[in-house]
Tab-separated table of C-alpha atoms in Angstrom:
chain	number	residue	atom	x	y	z
A	624	MET	CA	252.858	248.844	211.552
A	625	THR	CA	251.789	250.481	208.138
A	626	LYS	CA	249.510	249.244	206.045
A	627	VAL	CA	251.885	248.346	203.268
A	628	TRP	CA	253.682	246.690	205.875
A	629	ALA	CA	250.523	244.357	207.073
A	630	GLU	CA	250.003	243.788	203.035
A	631	TYR	CA	254.236	242.996	203.553
A	632	VAL	CA	254.169	240.329	206.727
A	633	GLU	CA	250.634	238.402	204.836
A	634	LEU	CA	252.266	238.625	201.749
A	635	LEU	CA	254.660	236.902	202.991
A	636	ARG	CA	252.811	233.849	205.512
A	637	ARG	CA	251.177	232.835	202.582
A	638	LYS	CA	253.743	233.083	200.198
A	639	VAL	CA	256.221	231.056	201.906
A	640	THR	CA	254.768	227.607	203.122
A	641	PRO	CA	256.354	224.037	204.004
A	642	ALA	CA	256.369	221.888	201.533
A	643	LEU	CA	257.267	218.215	201.225
A	644	GLY	CA	258.678	217.269	198.232
A	645	CYS	CA	258.392	218.995	194.449
A	646	THR	CA	254.537	221.174	194.181
A	647	GLU	CA	253.685	220.216	190.705
A	648	PRO	CA	253.251	216.080	192.278
A	649	LEU	CA	251.923	217.524	194.906
A	650	SER	CA	249.071	218.689	193.674
A	651	VAL	CA	248.521	215.595	191.743
A	652	ALA	CA	248.720	213.515	195.407
A	653	LEU	CA	246.698	216.250	197.356
A	654	ALA	CA	244.106	215.768	194.577
A	655	SER	CA	243.993	211.840	195.087
A	656	ALA	CA	244.180	211.974	198.085
A	657	GLN	CA	240.827	213.823	197.827
A	658	CYS	CA	239.553	211.621	195.462
A	659	ARG	CA	240.417	208.736	198.898
A	660	SER	CA	238.634	210.153	200.837
A	661	LEU	CA	235.412	210.950	198.762
A	662	LEU	CA	235.301	207.756	198.112
A	663	GLY	CA	235.874	206.274	201.361
A	664	ARG	CA	238.464	203.333	200.852
A	665	PRO	CA	241.692	203.269	198.215
A	666	PRO	CA	241.067	203.467	194.340
A	667	GLU	CA	241.842	200.390	192.376
A	668	SER	CA	242.213	202.213	189.186
A	669	ILE	CA	243.775	206.450	188.100
A	670	ASP	CA	243.273	208.849	185.886
A	671	VAL	CA	245.319	211.798	185.605
A	672	VAL	CA	244.879	214.957	183.418
A	673	VAL	CA	247.556	217.548	183.903
A	674	SER	CA	248.984	220.502	182.072
A	675	PRO	CA	251.969	220.631	179.857
A	676	ASN	CA	253.497	222.468	182.461
A	677	LEU	CA	252.281	220.412	185.696
A	678	TYR	CA	253.286	217.501	183.304
A	679	LYS	CA	257.188	219.203	182.548
A	680	ASN	CA	257.491	219.583	186.289
A	681	GLY	CA	256.004	216.398	186.858
A	682	MET	CA	257.479	213.688	184.761
A	683	GLY	CA	261.050	212.841	186.736
A	684	VAL	CA	261.324	214.605	189.998
A	685	GLY	CA	261.447	211.914	193.123
A	686	VAL	CA	258.332	211.507	194.967
A	687	PRO	CA	259.297	211.830	198.692
A	688	GLY	CA	258.714	208.504	201.192
A	689	THR	CA	258.841	206.452	198.038
A	690	GLY	CA	262.359	206.470	195.988
A	691	MET	CA	260.736	206.247	192.729
A	692	VAL	CA	259.387	209.307	190.458
A	693	GLY	CA	256.794	210.995	188.543
A	694	LEU	CA	253.280	212.242	188.166
A	695	ARG	CA	251.856	207.959	188.645
A	696	VAL	CA	253.898	207.281	191.444
A	697	ALA	CA	252.413	211.124	193.115
A	698	ALA	CA	248.778	209.957	191.952
A	699	ALA	CA	249.271	206.486	193.836
A	700	ILE	CA	250.800	207.166	197.234
A	701	GLY	CA	248.175	209.962	197.420
A	702	ALA	CA	246.018	208.205	196.973
A	703	LEU	CA	247.006	205.374	199.766
A	704	ALA	CA	248.372	207.294	202.158
A	705	GLY	CA	248.288	211.499	201.408
A	706	GLU	CA	246.703	213.532	203.756
A	707	PRO	CA	243.715	214.660	201.612
A	708	ASP	CA	243.224	218.353	204.400
A	709	ALA	CA	247.531	218.877	204.537
A	710	GLY	CA	248.289	220.892	201.387
A	711	LEU	CA	252.008	220.702	200.012
A	712	GLU	CA	252.259	218.543	203.206
A	713	VAL	CA	249.727	216.458	201.818
A	714	LEU	CA	252.749	213.566	201.627
A	715	LYS	CA	253.935	213.773	204.958
A	716	SER	CA	252.984	210.669	206.963
A	717	VAL	CA	254.103	207.973	204.180
A	718	GLU	CA	255.722	205.699	205.165
A	719	PRO	CA	258.633	203.048	204.054
A	720	ARG	CA	255.183	200.313	203.819
A	721	HIS	CA	253.746	201.955	201.405
A	722	ALA	CA	256.526	202.202	198.458
A	723	GLU	CA	255.793	198.977	197.593
A	724	PRO	CA	251.692	199.213	197.326
A	725	ALA	CA	252.291	202.473	195.653
A	726	ARG	CA	254.413	200.866	192.850
A	727	ALA	CA	251.732	198.200	192.659
A	728	LEU	CA	248.893	201.186	191.872
A	729	ALA	CA	251.200	203.262	189.452
A	730	ARG	CA	250.672	200.225	186.808
A	731	LYS	CA	247.271	201.057	187.153
A	732	VAL	CA	247.771	204.950	186.742
A	733	ALA	CA	246.909	206.632	183.140
A	734	VAL	CA	248.924	210.399	182.560
A	735	SER	CA	247.729	212.436	180.524
A	736	THR	CA	248.117	215.810	179.311
A	737	ARG	CA	245.232	218.447	178.448
A	738	ASP	CA	246.407	222.048	176.812
A	739	VAL	CA	243.461	224.259	179.601
A	740	ALA	CA	243.786	228.037	179.943
A	741	ASP	CA	245.716	227.435	183.792
A	742	SER	CA	249.222	226.593	183.902
A	743	ILE	CA	248.397	224.683	186.978
A	744	TYR	CA	245.726	221.861	186.292
A	745	ALA	CA	245.562	218.729	187.793
A	746	GLU	CA	242.340	216.057	187.082
A	747	VAL	CA	242.158	213.119	188.696
A	748	THR	CA	239.147	210.920	188.515
A	749	ALA	CA	239.824	207.689	190.808
A	750	SER	CA	237.565	204.503	190.598
A	751	ALA	CA	236.958	201.830	193.025
A	752	GLY	CA	234.195	199.386	192.216
A	753	GLU	CA	231.469	201.226	190.726
A	754	ASP	CA	232.294	204.739	193.126
A	755	VAL	CA	233.860	206.794	191.021
A	756	ALA	CA	235.366	210.276	192.508
A	757	ARG	CA	236.870	213.389	190.780
A	758	VAL	CA	238.750	216.774	191.475
A	759	VAL	CA	240.506	219.293	189.802
A	760	ILE	CA	243.058	221.804	191.451
A	761	ALA	CA	243.650	224.528	189.114
A	762	GLY	CA	245.003	228.055	189.242
A	763	TRP	CA	247.438	227.369	191.868
A	764	HIS	CA	248.811	224.082	193.600
A	765	THR	CA	246.117	223.420	196.174
A	766	ARG	CA	243.343	225.368	194.990
A	767	VAL	CA	240.402	222.559	194.718
A	768	THR	CA	238.035	223.805	191.707
A	769	LEU	CA	235.934	220.799	191.678
A	770	ARG	CA	235.001	217.620	193.925
A	771	GLU	CA	232.655	215.028	193.032
A	772	LEU	CA	231.427	211.591	193.384
A	773	ASN	CA	229.798	209.671	191.225
A	774	GLY	CA	229.043	212.445	188.597
A	775	ARG	CA	227.207	214.247	191.875
A	776	ARG	CA	228.870	217.908	192.241
A	777	LEU	CA	229.499	218.539	196.128
A	778	TYR	CA	232.046	221.895	195.544
A	779	ARG	CA	232.767	223.616	193.098
A	780	THR	CA	234.181	226.961	192.151
A	781	GLU	CA	235.277	229.125	189.527
A	782	GLU	CA	238.863	228.340	187.658
A	783	ALA	CA	241.773	230.911	187.687
A	784	GLY	CA	240.787	230.876	183.922
A	785	SER	CA	244.211	232.148	182.170
A	786	ARG	CA	247.533	230.928	182.398
A	787	GLY	CA	248.474	233.825	184.068
A	788	ALA	CA	245.530	233.646	186.635
A	789	ALA	CA	248.211	233.949	189.740
A	790	ARG	CA	250.287	236.745	188.542
A	791	GLY	CA	249.735	239.882	190.659
A	792	ARG	CA	246.906	237.638	192.958
A	793	GLU	CA	245.979	240.085	195.769
A	794	THR	CA	249.952	241.512	195.695
A	795	PRO	CA	249.858	244.641	197.308
A	796	PRO	CA	252.333	247.785	195.249
A	797	MET	CA	255.878	246.298	195.626
A	798	THR	CA	259.101	248.857	194.922
A	799	LEU	CA	262.895	247.443	195.788
A	800	ALA	CA	263.238	250.306	197.805
A	801	ALA	CA	260.037	249.301	199.717
A	802	ILE	CA	260.902	246.734	199.838
A	803	VAL	CA	264.208	247.369	201.492
A	804	ASP	CA	262.799	249.993	203.954
A	805	PHE	CA	260.876	247.830	205.157
A	806	ALA	CA	263.104	244.532	205.494
A	807	ALA	CA	265.461	247.046	207.518
A	808	ARG	CA	262.568	248.893	209.546
A	809	VAL	CA	259.804	246.404	210.320
A	810	PRO	CA	258.915	245.094	214.049
A	811	LEU	CA	261.200	242.234	213.869
A	812	ALA	CA	258.833	239.966	215.450
A	813	GLU	CA	256.341	240.817	212.744
A	814	ILE	CA	258.726	238.476	211.094
A	815	ALA	CA	260.055	236.494	213.389
A	816	PHE	CA	258.398	233.355	211.313
A	817	MET	CA	261.254	234.101	208.163
A	818	ALA	CA	263.442	232.448	210.805
A	819	GLU	CA	262.221	228.729	210.042
A	820	ALA	CA	262.629	229.374	206.511
A	821	ALA	CA	266.112	229.399	208.121
A	822	ARG	CA	265.270	226.392	209.517
A	823	LEU	CA	263.926	224.242	207.523
A	824	ASN	CA	265.872	224.505	204.316
A	825	THR	CA	269.241	224.317	206.189
A	826	ALA	CA	268.100	220.988	208.049
A	827	LEU	CA	266.901	219.834	203.809
A	828	ALA	CA	270.987	220.995	202.726
A	829	GLU	CA	272.563	219.259	206.034
A	830	GLU	CA	270.302	216.166	204.772
A	831	GLY	CA	271.662	216.545	201.079
A	832	LEU	CA	275.294	216.934	202.453
A	833	SER	CA	274.970	213.775	204.835
A	834	LYS	CA	273.125	211.481	202.552
A	835	ASP	CA	273.322	210.083	198.459
A	836	TYR	CA	270.883	211.886	196.879
A	837	GLY	CA	270.274	213.153	193.586
A	838	LEU	CA	273.284	214.011	191.406
A	839	ARG	CA	274.917	215.348	194.958
A	840	ILE	CA	276.037	218.235	193.827
A	841	GLY	CA	276.289	220.243	197.174
A	842	ALA	CA	277.829	217.184	198.581
A	843	THR	CA	280.436	217.088	195.462
A	844	LEU	CA	280.831	221.274	195.965
A	845	ALA	CA	281.702	220.940	199.691
A	846	ALA	CA	284.108	217.880	199.159
A	847	GLN	CA	286.234	219.795	196.920
A	848	MET	CA	286.242	222.713	198.752
A	849	ARG	CA	288.044	220.173	201.523
A	850	ALA	CA	290.108	218.806	198.557
A	851	GLY	CA	291.451	222.290	197.783
A	852	LEU	CA	290.019	222.569	194.476
A	853	LEU	CA	287.406	224.979	194.941
A	854	ALA	CA	288.196	227.560	197.998
A	855	ASP	CA	286.302	227.979	201.234
A	856	ASP	CA	284.809	231.278	200.642
A	857	LEU	CA	281.587	232.691	200.318
A	858	MET	CA	280.405	231.967	196.859
A	859	THR	CA	281.493	228.106	196.927
A	860	ARG	CA	279.658	227.519	200.497
A	861	ALA	CA	276.350	229.611	199.080
A	862	MET	CA	276.488	227.032	195.761
A	863	SER	CA	277.409	223.514	198.471
A	864	LEU	CA	274.241	224.695	200.693
A	865	SER	CA	271.802	226.039	198.102
A	866	ALA	CA	272.429	222.403	195.704
A	867	ALA	CA	272.104	219.990	198.655
A	868	ALA	CA	268.974	221.074	199.947
A	869	SER	CA	267.695	220.493	195.982
A	870	ASP	CA	269.231	217.845	195.599
A	871	ALA	CA	267.751	216.384	198.511
A	872	ARG	CA	264.579	218.033	197.761
A	873	MET	CA	264.312	216.948	194.465
A	874	ASP	CA	265.080	213.024	194.740
A	875	GLY	CA	262.650	212.793	197.509
A	876	ALA	CA	263.904	213.601	200.748
A	877	MET	CA	260.863	213.642	203.799
A	878	LEU	CA	261.963	216.627	204.670
A	879	PRO	CA	259.890	219.813	204.342
A	880	ALA	CA	260.777	222.714	202.149
A	881	MET	CA	260.291	226.417	202.572
A	882	SER	CA	258.961	227.371	199.936
A	883	ASN	CA	258.889	230.554	197.540
A	884	SER	CA	255.553	231.008	195.402
A	885	GLY	CA	254.604	227.569	195.193
A	886	SER	CA	258.019	226.382	194.974
A	887	GLY	CA	260.666	224.868	196.859
A	888	ASN	CA	262.912	225.385	194.941
A	889	GLN	CA	262.264	229.083	194.826
A	890	GLY	CA	262.121	228.657	199.074
A	891	ILE	CA	266.091	227.065	198.690
A	892	ALA	CA	267.371	229.779	196.264
A	893	ALA	CA	265.961	232.499	198.020
A	894	THR	CA	267.182	231.156	201.336
A	895	MET	CA	270.477	229.353	202.023
A	896	PRO	CA	272.411	231.747	199.722
A	897	VAL	CA	271.798	234.426	202.956
A	898	VAL	CA	272.133	231.543	205.147
A	899	ALA	CA	275.783	231.185	203.477
A	900	ALA	CA	276.111	235.335	203.873
A	901	ALA	CA	274.607	235.558	207.877
A	902	ARG	CA	277.722	232.805	208.419
A	903	VAL	CA	280.566	234.204	206.954
A	904	LEU	CA	279.505	237.637	208.073
A	905	GLY	CA	278.857	236.524	211.821
A	906	ALA	CA	275.694	238.657	211.036
A	907	SER	CA	273.671	238.035	214.341
A	908	GLU	CA	269.848	235.916	214.100
A	909	GLU	CA	267.947	239.256	213.689
A	910	ARG	CA	270.038	240.827	211.437
A	911	ARG	CA	269.613	236.904	209.405
A	912	THR	CA	265.651	237.346	210.003
A	913	ARG	CA	265.468	240.628	208.486
A	914	ALA	CA	267.650	239.367	204.792
A	915	VAL	CA	266.139	235.867	204.815
A	916	ALA	CA	262.007	238.317	204.438
A	917	LEU	CA	264.219	240.876	202.176
A	918	SER	CA	265.201	238.166	199.865
A	919	HIS	CA	261.738	236.045	199.694
A	920	LEU	CA	259.933	239.660	199.372
A	921	VAL	CA	262.132	240.581	196.319
A	922	ALA	CA	261.690	236.728	195.214
A	923	ILE	CA	258.109	236.797	195.254
A	924	TYR	CA	257.581	240.092	194.211
A	925	ILE	CA	260.065	239.149	190.539
A	926	LYS	CA	257.662	235.831	190.175
A	927	SER	CA	254.786	238.165	191.018
A	928	ARG	CA	254.980	239.525	187.831
A	929	GLN	CA	255.330	235.542	185.319
A	930	ASN	CA	253.880	232.867	184.724
A	931	PRO	CA	253.001	230.818	187.811
A	932	LEU	CA	254.977	227.893	185.226
A	933	SER	CA	257.243	228.999	181.993
A	934	ALA	CA	260.177	228.829	180.110
A	935	LEU	CA	261.925	231.001	182.490
A	936	CYS	CA	263.822	229.426	185.353
A	937	ALA	CA	262.358	230.353	189.027
A	938	ALA	CA	264.796	229.532	190.803
A	939	SER	CA	267.536	232.265	189.107
A	940	THR	CA	264.843	234.587	189.585
A	941	ALA	CA	264.196	233.539	193.097
A	942	GLY	CA	268.421	233.903	193.314
A	943	MET	CA	268.103	237.529	192.519
A	944	GLY	CA	266.126	237.812	196.155
A	945	ALA	CA	269.279	236.138	197.968
A	946	GLY	CA	271.879	238.617	195.836
A	947	ALA	CA	269.753	241.654	197.069
A	948	ALA	CA	270.269	240.162	200.373
A	949	ILE	CA	273.289	239.775	200.232
A	950	ALA	CA	273.788	242.905	199.131
A	951	TRP	CA	272.143	244.308	201.835
A	952	LEU	CA	273.934	241.913	204.382
A	953	LEU	CA	277.466	243.574	203.130
A	954	GLY	CA	275.980	246.790	203.618
A	955	GLY	CA	274.584	248.102	201.596
A	956	ASP	CA	271.875	250.677	201.105
A	957	ALA	CA	268.870	249.951	198.585
A	958	GLU	CA	270.524	251.592	195.867
A	959	ALA	CA	273.535	248.548	195.667
A	960	VAL	CA	270.466	246.162	195.906
A	961	ALA	CA	268.976	247.541	193.007
A	962	ARG	CA	272.311	247.223	191.487
A	963	CYS	CA	272.338	243.424	192.755
A	964	VAL	CA	269.145	243.267	190.705
A	965	GLN	CA	270.048	244.889	187.611
A	966	ASN	CA	273.279	242.849	187.703
A	967	MET	CA	271.469	239.214	188.133
A	968	ILE	CA	268.556	240.118	185.015
A	969	GLY	CA	272.033	240.807	182.757
A	970	ASP	CA	273.431	238.289	183.639
A	971	VAL	CA	271.104	234.599	184.382
A	972	SER	CA	267.622	236.001	182.430
A	973	GLY	CA	267.730	233.633	180.195
A	974	VAL	CA	267.845	230.619	181.647
A	975	ILE	CA	265.160	227.779	180.967
A	976	CYS	CA	263.320	225.704	182.999
A	977	ASP	CA	263.308	222.311	181.265
A	978	GLY	CA	261.067	220.743	183.937
A	979	ALA	CA	261.512	219.744	187.877
A	980	LYS	CA	264.269	217.304	188.338
A	981	THR	CA	267.371	216.198	190.161
A	982	GLY	CA	269.273	218.520	188.117
A	983	CYS	CA	267.625	221.383	188.817
A	984	ALA	CA	270.140	221.487	191.967
A	985	MET	CA	272.828	222.326	189.003
A	986	LYS	CA	270.341	225.466	188.443
A	987	VAL	CA	270.016	226.425	191.999
A	988	SER	CA	273.884	226.359	192.575
A	989	THR	CA	274.340	228.330	189.316
A	990	ALA	CA	271.584	231.095	191.099
A	991	ALA	CA	273.301	230.842	194.284
A	992	ALA	CA	277.164	231.483	192.853
A	993	THR	CA	274.984	234.628	189.869
A	994	ALA	CA	274.108	236.132	193.509
A	995	THR	CA	276.866	236.370	195.222
A	996	LYS	CA	278.595	237.912	192.501
A	997	ALA	CA	276.204	240.553	191.396
A	998	ALA	CA	275.731	241.343	195.082
A	999	LEU	CA	279.645	241.688	195.506
A	1000	LEU	CA	279.779	244.046	192.295
A	1001	ALA	CA	277.057	245.731	193.967
A	1002	ILE	CA	278.230	246.822	196.778
A	1003	SER	CA	281.182	247.653	194.704
A	1004	GLY	CA	279.100	250.168	192.588
A	1005	VAL	CA	279.327	248.183	189.572
A	1006	SER	CA	275.902	247.825	187.091
A	1007	VAL	CA	274.485	246.315	184.050
A	1008	THR	CA	273.368	249.408	182.214
A	1009	ALA	CA	270.296	250.574	180.379
A	1010	ALA	CA	271.795	250.506	177.627
A	1011	GLU	CA	272.517	246.403	177.852
A	1012	GLY	CA	269.342	243.977	176.784
A	1013	ILE	CA	266.067	244.071	178.638
A	1014	VAL	CA	268.105	245.526	181.608
A	1015	ALA	CA	265.971	249.742	182.107
A	1016	ALA	CA	266.531	253.020	183.726
A	1017	SER	CA	265.312	251.071	187.173
A	1018	ALA	CA	265.486	248.118	188.644
A	1019	ASP	CA	262.093	247.464	189.289
A	1020	ALA	CA	261.295	248.832	184.945
A	1021	SER	CA	263.836	245.954	184.422
A	1022	ILE	CA	261.680	243.728	187.129
A	1023	GLU	CA	258.593	244.269	184.660
A	1024	ASN	CA	260.734	243.969	181.552
A	1025	LEU	CA	262.124	240.460	182.784
A	1026	GLY	CA	258.708	239.523	183.821
A	1027	LYS	CA	257.429	240.675	179.842
A	1028	LEU	CA	259.828	237.999	178.670
A	1029	SER	CA	258.229	235.267	180.492
A	1030	ARG	CA	254.482	236.316	179.854
A	1031	GLU	CA	255.196	236.308	176.554
A	1032	GLY	CA	258.991	235.932	175.287
A	1033	MET	CA	259.092	232.399	176.211
A	1034	LEU	CA	255.736	231.221	175.311
A	1035	GLU	CA	257.000	229.487	172.255
A	1036	THR	CA	260.096	228.596	174.065
A	1037	ASP	CA	257.973	226.841	176.691
A	1038	ARG	CA	255.860	224.859	173.669
A	1039	GLN	CA	259.336	223.500	172.502
A	1040	ILE	CA	260.849	222.252	176.314
A	1041	ILE	CA	257.591	220.161	176.537
A	1042	ALA	CA	257.634	218.551	173.166
A	1043	ILE	CA	260.614	217.638	173.699
A	1044	MET	CA	260.143	216.183	177.297
A	1045	MET	CA	256.915	214.346	175.836
A	1046	ALA	CA	258.638	212.923	172.496
A	1047	LYS	CA	261.202	211.072	175.386
A	1048	GLU	CA	258.868	209.577	177.521
A	1049	SER	CA	256.572	208.686	174.954
A	1050	ALA	CA	260.485	207.108	173.242
A	1051	ALA	CA	260.260	204.677	176.658
A	1052	THR	CA	256.758	203.616	176.334
A	1053	GLY	CA	258.061	200.421	175.697
A	1054	SER	CA	260.539	200.332	178.173
A	1055	ASP	CA	260.380	198.305	182.032
A	1056	GLU	CA	257.908	199.793	183.606
A	1057	ASP	CA	259.543	199.292	186.933
A	1058	SER	CA	262.705	201.329	185.762
A	1059	ARG	CA	260.632	203.903	184.146
A	1060	LEU	CA	258.510	204.386	187.943
A	1061	SER	CA	262.606	204.018	189.503
A	1062	ARG	CA	264.485	206.048	186.708
A	1063	ARG	CA	266.828	209.183	188.037
A	1064	ASP	CA	267.361	211.829	185.745
A	1065	GLY	CA	271.564	211.308	184.883
A	1066	ALA	CA	273.672	209.077	186.626
A	1067	ARG	CA	276.543	209.821	189.043
A	1068	SER	CA	279.958	208.269	188.091
A	1069	GLY	CA	282.919	207.698	189.585
A	1070	GLY	CA	285.845	209.595	191.680
A	1071	ASN	CA	283.951	210.853	194.716
A	1072	MET	CA	286.055	212.532	197.338
A	1073	SER	CA	286.264	212.771	200.574
């Protein structure tokens, strides 16, 4: 195996990992769990300071095992039942009995924002009696930079230091052609672990299809297929499976997603359209595993050119990996894969991220549909041209343009999104406390189909 292939395998192992719940609240829960470990007992009060971007992705998302939403709940449940050494699976031991104590403690949690260098930043200060513990996570979701007890520093490392600090961190040189060659020819044993991405995210999709999670986007699309209002085809299956997994994840299901680049929805968007295509095409287990590896590595490549958190919806960019893999499953070569990515950049490059929430399943389903469409066009020789928009002469150059749009062009968009969301939260301050902890984004209405 070549040196570059070995680096790609290591990158997949590092960037494609299980995560139980939305990863921004998990950072708060992890810091809170580590505070409890330092204190030796659950805290009586908690102060949380986060970056504006982490706030954006934490205020409206379900916290696994609690039936509640938001960063205050994440801090409380992390302090009561989190496993301090479990990384993105910090909440895997949460049980129903923890929910009410977490609700009570959440009332004693204060959350504020600070304009810091890192878009991913969570600082938790927890008090129990006269003891005070402080833990800081910065740069990426599990990177602890400070542990402190009663003012005594126990551990410190340099913070990542910039909003784009994680961008390109230890990322080997990549091109679409090199990734396609790797996925097609690397010894299967080296990437066999990628089958776990399909297994975990499929289980999450089945959970979302079978139960009442979130806005029920995936289950509703499946019902409309059965009713004959939507075709039972590759695009609708990709949309339904992808949305169902996101429905469950964003509404607090106690099942892990296989994440990509620190995001469960990115992992879902990079996995489930490929699983759907493999089913429709009758692909072998080996070919599906190679396609999933291709998708995730393309998603990592594209995301590495962007800020860790930004105004650009990362599910749409992760879906570009899925489109590339679908084009490959359909018999496309590296040039077809490149055409697919060009098509997606020409189509969904402006989808905004307005925070993590149950409504993200809508955007995940859009990414799945666009991935399918872009792949079908690509294998037919159709591609958005370099004369149009931010699309360049090569897909690799287009990826760089998309990254520049994310890193630089959408900074003010991001600020405005966050300002709007914070104003909404401020306006709700006087509402019933329990209702605020338990609220969902949007209300489901009648009209369920069976």
